[in-house]
CSV table of C-alpha atoms in Angstrom, one decimal:
chain,number,residue,atom,x,y,z
A,87,MET,CA,-67.5,5.9,153.9
A,88,GLU,CA,-69.2,7.3,157.0
A,89,ALA,CA,-65.9,7.2,158.9
A,90,ASN,CA,-64.2,9.1,156.1
A,91,ILE,CA,-66.8,11.8,156.2
A,92,ARG,CA,-66.5,12.2,159.9
A,93,GLY,CA,-62.8,12.5,159.6
A,94,LEU,CA,-63.0,15.6,157.3
A,95,LYS,CA,-62.4,19.0,158.9
A,96,PRO,CA,-65.5,21.2,158.8
A,97,VAL,CA,-65.5,23.9,156.0
A,98,SER,CA,-67.4,27.1,156.5
A,99,LEU,CA,-70.2,27.9,154.1
A,100,SER,CA,-68.8,31.3,153.4
A,101,LEU,CA,-65.5,29.9,152.3
A,102,VAL,CA,-67.2,27.5,149.9
A,103,LEU,CA,-69.3,30.4,148.4
A,104,SER,CA,-66.2,32.6,148.0
A,105,LEU,CA,-64.4,29.8,146.1
A,106,VAL,CA,-67.4,29.2,143.9
A,107,LEU,CA,-67.7,32.9,143.1
A,108,SER,CA,-64.0,33.3,142.4
A,109,LEU,CA,-64.3,30.6,139.7
A,110,THR,CA,-67.5,31.9,138.1
A,111,ILE,CA,-67.6,35.7,138.2
A,112,PRO,CA,-65.5,37.6,135.6
A,113,GLY,CA,-63.1,40.0,137.2
A,114,SER,CA,-63.0,38.0,140.4
A,115,VAL,CA,-59.7,37.6,142.3
A,116,ALA,CA,-58.8,34.2,140.9
A,117,PHE,CA,-59.0,35.3,137.3
A,118,SER,CA,-58.7,39.1,137.6
A,119,ALA,CA,-56.6,40.8,135.0
A,120,SER,CA,-55.2,43.0,137.7
A,121,SER,CA,-53.5,39.9,139.3
A,122,ASP,CA,-51.4,39.3,136.2
A,123,PRO,CA,-47.8,40.3,137.3
A,124,ALA,CA,-46.8,41.4,133.8
A,125,LEU,CA,-49.9,43.6,133.5
A,126,LEU,CA,-49.3,45.1,136.9
A,127,LYS,CA,-45.7,45.9,136.0
A,128,ALA,CA,-46.7,47.4,132.7
A,129,LYS,CA,-49.2,49.7,134.5
A,130,LYS,CA,-46.6,50.7,137.1
A,131,ASP,CA,-44.0,51.4,134.5
A,132,ALA,CA,-46.5,53.4,132.4
A,133,GLU,CA,-47.7,55.5,135.3
A,134,ALA,CA,-44.1,56.2,136.4
A,135,LYS,CA,-43.7,57.9,133.0
A,136,GLY,CA,-46.9,59.9,133.4
A,137,TYR,CA,-49.2,57.7,131.3
A,138,ILE,CA,-52.7,56.5,132.1
A,139,PHE,CA,-52.9,52.7,131.9
A,140,GLU,CA,-56.1,50.7,132.4
A,141,THR,CA,-55.8,47.0,133.2
A,142,SER,CA,-59.3,45.9,132.2
A,143,ARG,CA,-61.3,46.5,129.0
A,144,ASP,CA,-64.4,45.9,131.0
A,145,ASP,CA,-63.4,48.9,133.2
A,146,ILE,CA,-62.9,51.0,130.0
A,147,VAL,CA,-66.4,50.1,128.7
A,148,ALA,CA,-67.9,50.8,132.2
A,149,LYS,CA,-66.3,54.3,132.3
A,150,ALA,CA,-67.4,55.0,128.7
A,151,LYS,CA,-70.9,53.9,129.6
A,152,LYS,CA,-70.9,56.4,132.5
A,153,GLU,CA,-69.6,59.1,130.2
A,154,ALA,CA,-72.4,58.3,127.7
A,155,HIS,CA,-71.1,60.9,125.1
A,156,LEU,CA,-68.4,61.2,122.4
A,157,ARG,CA,-67.4,64.1,120.1
A,158,VAL,CA,-65.2,63.3,117.1
A,159,LEU,CA,-63.4,65.6,114.6
A,160,SER,CA,-62.2,63.8,111.5
A,161,THR,CA,-60.7,64.6,108.1
A,162,MET,CA,-62.6,61.7,106.5
A,163,ASP,CA,-65.4,62.4,104.1
A,164,LEU,CA,-68.8,62.9,105.7
A,165,SER,CA,-70.2,59.7,104.2
A,166,VAL,CA,-67.4,57.7,105.8
A,167,ILE,CA,-67.8,59.4,109.1
A,168,LYS,CA,-71.5,58.7,109.0
A,169,ALA,CA,-71.0,55.0,108.3
A,170,LEU,CA,-68.5,54.7,111.1
A,171,ARG,CA,-70.7,56.6,113.5
A,172,ASP,CA,-73.7,54.5,112.8
A,173,ALA,CA,-71.8,51.2,113.2
A,174,PHE,CA,-70.2,52.4,116.4
A,175,LYS,CA,-73.6,53.5,117.8
A,176,LYS,CA,-75.0,50.0,117.0
A,177,LYS,CA,-72.1,48.4,118.9
A,178,TYR,CA,-72.3,50.9,121.9
A,179,PRO,CA,-75.9,52.1,122.0
A,180,PHE,CA,-75.3,53.8,125.4
A,181,ILE,CA,-72.9,56.4,123.8
A,182,ASP,CA,-74.3,59.5,122.1
A,183,ILE,CA,-71.8,60.2,119.4
A,184,ARG,CA,-71.4,63.4,117.4
A,185,ALA,CA,-68.8,63.4,114.6
A,186,GLU,CA,-67.9,66.2,112.2
A,187,GLU,CA,-65.5,66.7,109.3
A,188,LEU,CA,-62.5,69.0,109.5
A,189,GLY,CA,-60.9,68.4,106.2
A,190,SER,CA,-58.5,71.0,104.9
A,191,VAL,CA,-55.0,71.9,106.1
A,192,ASP,CA,-56.2,75.4,106.8
A,193,GLU,CA,-59.0,74.1,109.0
A,194,ASN,CA,-56.7,71.9,111.0
A,195,GLN,CA,-54.2,74.8,111.4
A,196,ARG,CA,-57.0,76.9,112.9
A,197,PHE,CA,-58.0,74.1,115.2
A,198,LEU,CA,-54.4,73.7,116.3
A,199,LEU,CA,-54.3,77.4,117.2
A,200,GLU,CA,-57.4,76.9,119.3
A,201,VAL,CA,-56.0,73.9,121.0
A,202,LYS,CA,-52.8,75.8,121.9
A,203,ALA,CA,-54.9,78.7,123.2
A,204,GLY,CA,-57.0,76.4,125.3
A,205,THR,CA,-60.3,77.4,123.5
A,206,ALA,CA,-60.8,74.1,121.6
A,207,ARG,CA,-63.4,72.7,124.0
A,208,GLY,CA,-66.1,70.2,123.2
A,209,TRP,CA,-64.1,67.6,121.3
A,210,ASP,CA,-62.7,64.2,122.4
A,211,VAL,CA,-61.0,62.7,119.4
A,212,ASN,CA,-58.9,64.6,116.9
A,213,ARG,CA,-56.9,63.9,113.8
A,214,VAL,CA,-53.3,64.4,114.5
A,215,TYR,CA,-52.8,66.0,111.1
A,216,THR,CA,-49.7,64.9,109.2
A,217,GLU,CA,-48.4,68.4,108.3
A,218,LEU,CA,-48.8,69.5,111.9
A,219,TYR,CA,-48.0,66.1,113.6
A,220,GLU,CA,-45.3,67.2,116.1
A,221,GLU,CA,-47.3,70.3,117.1
A,222,PHE,CA,-50.4,68.3,118.0
A,223,LEU,CA,-48.6,65.6,120.1
A,224,PRO,CA,-48.2,67.6,123.3
A,225,TYR,CA,-52.0,68.1,123.4
A,226,GLN,CA,-52.9,64.4,123.3
A,227,LYS,CA,-54.1,62.7,126.5
A,228,LYS,CA,-51.3,60.5,127.8
A,229,PHE,CA,-53.0,57.1,127.5
A,230,ASP,CA,-50.5,54.3,127.1
A,231,ILE,CA,-52.5,52.9,124.1
A,232,LEU,CA,-49.5,50.9,122.9
A,233,GLY,CA,-49.0,49.3,126.3
A,234,MET,CA,-52.7,48.5,126.6
A,235,ALA,CA,-52.7,47.0,123.1
A,236,GLU,CA,-49.7,44.9,123.9
A,237,HIS,CA,-51.5,43.4,126.9
A,238,LYS,CA,-54.8,43.0,125.0
A,239,VAL,CA,-56.6,45.4,127.2
A,240,LEU,CA,-57.5,47.3,123.9
A,241,ASN,CA,-57.9,45.3,120.7
A,242,ILE,CA,-55.8,47.5,118.5
A,243,PRO,CA,-53.0,46.1,116.2
A,244,LEU,CA,-49.6,47.1,117.6
A,245,ALA,CA,-48.5,48.4,114.2
A,246,PHE,CA,-51.3,50.9,114.3
A,247,VAL,CA,-49.9,52.8,117.3
A,248,ASP,CA,-47.0,55.3,117.1
A,249,PRO,CA,-44.4,53.8,119.5
A,250,ARG,CA,-42.9,57.2,120.3
A,251,PRO,CA,-45.8,59.0,122.0
A,252,ARG,CA,-47.7,55.7,122.5
A,253,SER,CA,-51.0,57.6,122.4
A,254,VAL,CA,-51.6,58.0,118.7
A,255,VAL,CA,-53.4,55.4,116.5
A,256,ASN,CA,-53.2,55.4,112.7
A,257,VAL,CA,-56.3,53.8,111.1
A,258,SER,CA,-55.7,54.2,107.4
A,259,SER,CA,-53.0,54.4,104.7
A,260,ASN,CA,-52.8,55.9,101.3
A,261,MET,CA,-50.8,54.9,98.3
A,262,THR,CA,-50.2,56.5,94.9
A,263,VAL,CA,-50.5,54.9,91.5
A,264,ILE,CA,-50.6,55.6,87.8
A,265,ALA,CA,-53.8,56.6,86.1
A,266,TYR,CA,-54.2,56.5,82.3
A,267,ASN,CA,-56.8,56.7,79.5
A,268,LYS,CA,-57.3,53.3,78.0
A,269,LYS,CA,-58.5,54.8,74.7
A,270,LEU,CA,-55.3,56.9,74.3
A,271,LEU,CA,-52.8,54.4,75.7
A,272,SER,CA,-52.8,50.6,75.8
A,273,ALA,CA,-51.8,49.0,79.0
A,274,ASP,CA,-48.5,47.7,77.6
A,275,LYS,CA,-47.5,51.3,76.8
A,276,VAL,CA,-48.1,52.5,80.4
A,277,PRO,CA,-44.9,52.8,82.5
A,278,GLU,CA,-44.2,49.7,84.6
A,279,THR,CA,-41.7,51.5,86.9
A,280,TRP,CA,-41.3,55.1,88.0
A,281,GLU,CA,-38.0,55.2,86.0
A,282,ASP,CA,-40.1,54.5,82.8
A,283,PHE,CA,-41.4,58.1,83.1
A,284,LEU,CA,-38.0,59.2,82.1
A,285,LYS,CA,-38.2,57.5,78.6
A,286,PRO,CA,-38.3,59.7,75.5
A,287,GLU,CA,-42.0,58.8,74.8
A,288,CYS,CA,-43.0,60.5,78.1
A,289,ARG,CA,-41.2,63.8,77.1
A,290,GLY,CA,-43.0,67.0,76.1
A,291,LYS,CA,-46.4,67.6,77.7
A,292,LYS,CA,-47.2,63.8,77.6
A,293,LEU,CA,-48.2,63.4,81.2
A,294,PHE,CA,-49.8,65.1,84.3
A,295,ALA,CA,-47.7,65.6,87.4
A,296,ASP,CA,-48.8,67.3,90.7
A,297,ILE,CA,-47.0,70.5,91.8
A,298,ARG,CA,-47.2,69.0,95.3
A,299,PRO,CA,-45.0,66.0,94.6
A,300,LEU,CA,-46.3,63.8,97.4
A,301,THR,CA,-45.6,60.6,95.3
A,302,LEU,CA,-41.9,61.5,94.9
A,303,ALA,CA,-41.5,62.4,98.6
A,304,MET,CA,-43.0,59.0,99.5
A,305,LEU,CA,-40.3,57.3,97.5
A,306,VAL,CA,-37.6,58.5,99.9
A,307,PRO,CA,-37.9,55.5,102.3
A,308,ALA,CA,-37.1,53.0,99.6
A,309,TRP,CA,-34.8,55.1,97.4
A,310,GLY,CA,-33.1,57.5,99.8
A,311,LEU,CA,-33.1,61.2,99.4
A,312,GLU,CA,-30.4,61.6,96.8
A,313,LYS,CA,-31.8,59.1,94.3
A,314,THR,CA,-35.3,60.6,94.7
A,315,LEU,CA,-34.0,64.2,94.1
A,316,ASP,CA,-32.1,62.9,91.0
A,317,PHE,CA,-35.3,61.4,89.7
A,318,ALA,CA,-37.2,64.6,90.4
A,319,ARG,CA,-34.7,66.6,88.5
A,320,LYS,CA,-34.9,64.3,85.4
A,321,LEU,CA,-38.7,64.2,85.6
A,322,ALA,CA,-38.9,68.0,85.5
A,323,ALA,CA,-36.7,67.9,82.4
A,324,GLN,CA,-39.4,65.8,80.8
A,325,GLU,CA,-41.7,68.9,80.7
A,326,PRO,CA,-44.8,67.3,82.2
A,327,VAL,CA,-48.1,69.2,82.5
A,328,TRP,CA,-48.2,70.6,86.0
A,329,GLY,CA,-51.5,70.6,87.9
A,330,ARG,CA,-53.1,70.6,91.3
A,331,GLY,CA,-56.1,68.7,92.6
A,332,HIS,CA,-56.3,65.0,91.9
A,333,THR,CA,-60.0,64.9,91.2
A,334,ARG,CA,-59.7,67.6,88.5
A,335,MET,CA,-56.6,66.0,86.9
A,336,ILE,CA,-58.2,62.5,86.9
A,337,ALA,CA,-61.2,64.0,85.2
A,338,SER,CA,-58.9,65.4,82.5
A,339,VAL,CA,-57.5,62.0,81.9
A,340,VAL,CA,-61.0,60.5,81.7
A,341,ASN,CA,-62.0,63.3,79.2
A,342,GLY,CA,-59.0,62.5,77.0
A,343,GLU,CA,-57.1,65.8,77.6
A,344,HIS,CA,-54.1,63.8,78.8
A,345,ALA,CA,-53.2,60.2,78.6
A,346,LEU,CA,-51.1,59.8,81.8
A,347,PHE,CA,-51.2,61.0,85.4
A,348,LEU,CA,-48.2,60.2,87.6
A,349,GLY,CA,-49.1,59.7,91.2
A,350,PRO,CA,-52.8,60.1,92.0
A,351,ASN,CA,-54.1,58.6,95.2
A,352,LEU,CA,-55.4,55.1,94.9
A,353,GLY,CA,-58.7,56.0,96.5
A,354,SER,CA,-59.2,58.9,94.1
A,355,VAL,CA,-58.7,56.7,91.1
A,356,LYS,CA,-61.0,54.0,92.5
A,357,ASN,CA,-63.7,56.6,93.2
A,358,ALA,CA,-63.4,58.0,89.6
A,359,GLN,CA,-63.5,54.5,88.1
A,360,GLU,CA,-66.8,53.8,89.9
A,361,LYS,CA,-68.3,56.9,88.2
A,362,ASP,CA,-66.6,56.2,84.8
A,363,ARG,CA,-69.5,54.7,82.8
A,364,ALA,CA,-67.4,54.4,79.7
A,365,GLY,CA,-64.7,52.5,81.5
A,366,VAL,CA,-61.8,54.5,80.0
A,367,LEU,CA,-59.9,55.1,83.2
A,368,GLY,CA,-57.1,52.6,83.8
A,369,MET,CA,-54.8,52.1,86.8
A,370,LYS,CA,-51.4,50.6,87.3
A,371,ILE,CA,-49.4,50.0,90.5
A,372,PRO,CA,-45.7,50.4,89.9
A,373,GLU,CA,-43.0,49.4,92.4
A,374,PRO,CA,-41.8,50.5,94.8
A,375,VAL,CA,-45.4,51.4,95.8
A,376,PRO,CA,-45.4,54.8,97.5
A,377,THR,CA,-47.4,54.2,100.7
A,378,ARG,CA,-48.0,56.4,103.7
A,379,LEU,CA,-49.6,56.1,107.1
A,380,HIS,CA,-52.8,58.2,107.0
A,381,GLU,CA,-55.5,59.3,109.5
A,382,ALA,CA,-53.5,59.3,112.8
A,383,ASN,CA,-56.0,59.9,115.6
A,384,GLY,CA,-55.6,60.6,119.3
A,385,VAL,CA,-57.6,61.6,122.4
A,386,LEU,CA,-57.4,65.3,123.2
A,387,GLN,CA,-55.9,66.2,126.6
A,388,THR,CA,-59.0,68.3,127.3
A,389,ALA,CA,-61.4,65.4,126.4
A,390,GLU,CA,-64.5,65.2,128.6
A,391,TYR,CA,-65.2,61.7,127.5
A,392,PRO,CA,-61.8,60.0,127.1
A,393,TYR,CA,-62.9,56.4,127.6
A,394,ALA,CA,-65.6,56.6,124.9
A,395,ALA,CA,-62.8,58.0,122.8
A,396,LEU,CA,-60.6,55.0,123.4
A,397,LEU,CA,-63.5,52.7,122.2
A,398,TRP,CA,-63.8,54.8,119.1
A,399,LEU,CA,-60.0,54.4,118.3
A,400,GLU,CA,-60.4,50.7,118.9
A,401,PHE,CA,-63.4,50.4,116.7
A,402,MET,CA,-61.8,52.2,113.8
A,403,SER,CA,-58.9,49.8,114.1
A,404,SER,CA,-61.1,46.7,114.2
A,405,PRO,CA,-61.9,44.4,111.2
A,406,GLU,CA,-65.4,45.9,111.2
A,407,GLY,CA,-64.1,49.5,111.1
A,408,GLN,CA,-61.4,48.7,108.5
A,409,LYS,CA,-64.1,47.1,106.2
A,410,ILE,CA,-66.1,50.3,106.4
A,411,LEU,CA,-63.1,52.3,105.4
A,412,ASP,CA,-62.5,50.0,102.4
A,413,ASP,CA,-66.2,50.1,101.4
A,414,GLN,CA,-67.0,53.7,101.9
A,415,TRP,CA,-63.8,55.7,101.3
A,416,PRO,CA,-63.1,53.6,99.1
A,417,LEU,CA,-60.1,51.4,99.6
A,418,GLY,CA,-59.1,53.5,102.6
A,419,ALA,CA,-58.3,50.7,105.1
A,420,SER,CA,-54.7,50.4,106.3
A,421,PHE,CA,-52.3,48.2,104.3
A,422,LEU,CA,-51.3,47.0,107.8
A,423,SER,CA,-54.7,45.3,108.0
A,424,PRO,CA,-54.2,41.9,106.4
A,425,GLU,CA,-57.6,41.7,104.8
A,426,SER,CA,-57.7,45.3,103.5
A,427,ALA,CA,-57.8,46.1,99.8
A,428,GLN,CA,-54.4,47.8,99.9
A,429,ALA,CA,-52.8,44.7,101.5
A,430,GLN,CA,-54.3,42.5,98.8
A,431,LEU,CA,-53.4,44.8,95.9
A,432,THR,CA,-49.7,45.1,97.0
A,433,LYS,CA,-49.2,41.4,98.0
A,434,GLY,CA,-45.7,40.4,96.9
A,435,LYS,CA,-44.9,44.0,95.8
A,436,LYS,CA,-42.1,46.1,97.2
A,437,LEU,CA,-43.4,49.1,99.1
A,438,SER,CA,-41.9,52.5,100.0
A,439,VAL,CA,-43.5,53.2,103.3
A,440,VAL,CA,-43.7,56.6,105.0
A,441,ASP,CA,-44.0,54.9,108.5
A,442,TRP,CA,-43.7,56.4,112.0
A,443,ASN,CA,-39.9,57.0,111.3
A,444,HIS,CA,-40.6,59.1,108.2
A,445,ILE,CA,-44.0,60.7,108.9
A,446,THR,CA,-42.6,63.8,110.6
A,447,LYS,CA,-40.0,64.2,107.8
A,448,LEU,CA,-42.5,64.1,104.9
A,449,ASN,CA,-42.8,67.9,104.7
A,450,ASP,CA,-39.1,68.2,104.5
A,451,TYR,CA,-38.9,65.7,101.7
A,452,LEU,CA,-41.6,67.5,99.8
A,453,GLY,CA,-39.8,70.9,100.2
A,454,LYS,CA,-36.6,69.4,98.8
A,455,VAL,CA,-38.3,67.9,95.8
A,456,VAL,CA,-40.2,71.1,95.0
A,457,GLU,CA,-36.9,73.0,95.2
A,458,VAL,CA,-35.3,70.6,92.6
A,459,PHE,CA,-38.3,71.1,90.3
A,460,GLY,CA,-37.3,74.7,90.1
A,461,PHE,CA,-40.7,76.3,90.0
A,462,PRO,CA,-40.6,80.2,89.7
A,463,LYS,CA,-40.7,81.9,93.1
A,464,ALA,CA,-42.8,84.9,94.0
A,465,LYS,CA,-40.6,88.0,94.5
């Protein structure tokens, strides 16, 4: 044994220490994320296209910690924003977060004008509003969120990220259903399919329909435009009661003024059911289920705290964030999240999804359906 020891070549203490450190310290050379050839290539490719690509989540957190602030604009209800903000603050106590609601189309149009004029300072995360989607895209910071999600630098499901700009994250979805008054209509008399609304028993002021026919526009991905417009034409001939504002129309169903409402939002019905002490409000989910991506968010180009903003997008996409959306909105988590209420409610059902391929065309679909309805036009 002694001879064997004497035969060994001497090893310097510094070399031994460096080897030990490389095996035990996260981020060291031996196990550094930056040494992953695929990750380095993804970073190089992204940067060649003008994107910002981080190779380490630890680096993102460290930069966010240095920023220490975050300002968020959202179209979610204030109660939802507060619940998300409080949970985020608990997870990242070193970030001082301020979140505010910017709910209406008009408010978002004004904000977009400020963004274009360069006067919308003081915000980091914004809603990339559906009706103004394409106009908002040039003003989002060019983080390659999709690339970082693919390489697990950010824990965001790939389906949540728009693959075209790669910098926008959709954290919610919305689907439309049928609402009815249980005292006026038994469940077996409620339409099972959208085509059932064309039956004689639904003719002549027997049902509510929205003058903003979002439900019908959302059927285009499954039906195609021509079938959808044909259905819209026949529905208008049924002489529904036209209205606007889901909350008000659902209240009319609860009060017994009308028995049926074609196409209210799932969340609006759920919210009304929770307040319906008499339990008269029923709901049915016909197929194909009109479903659309909702609540697309991005980091503004002018963000002062962009890395804290990345953590916010990641948090809203996480199981914890998705559960808050389901509990507080309610049922507002994305159908793309396997444990969400929408995913469970539609399991085994056929969907008509306004996805990234259709989201920018939704306004066009709406316009064509409204035209077919034949509403009087102001002269």
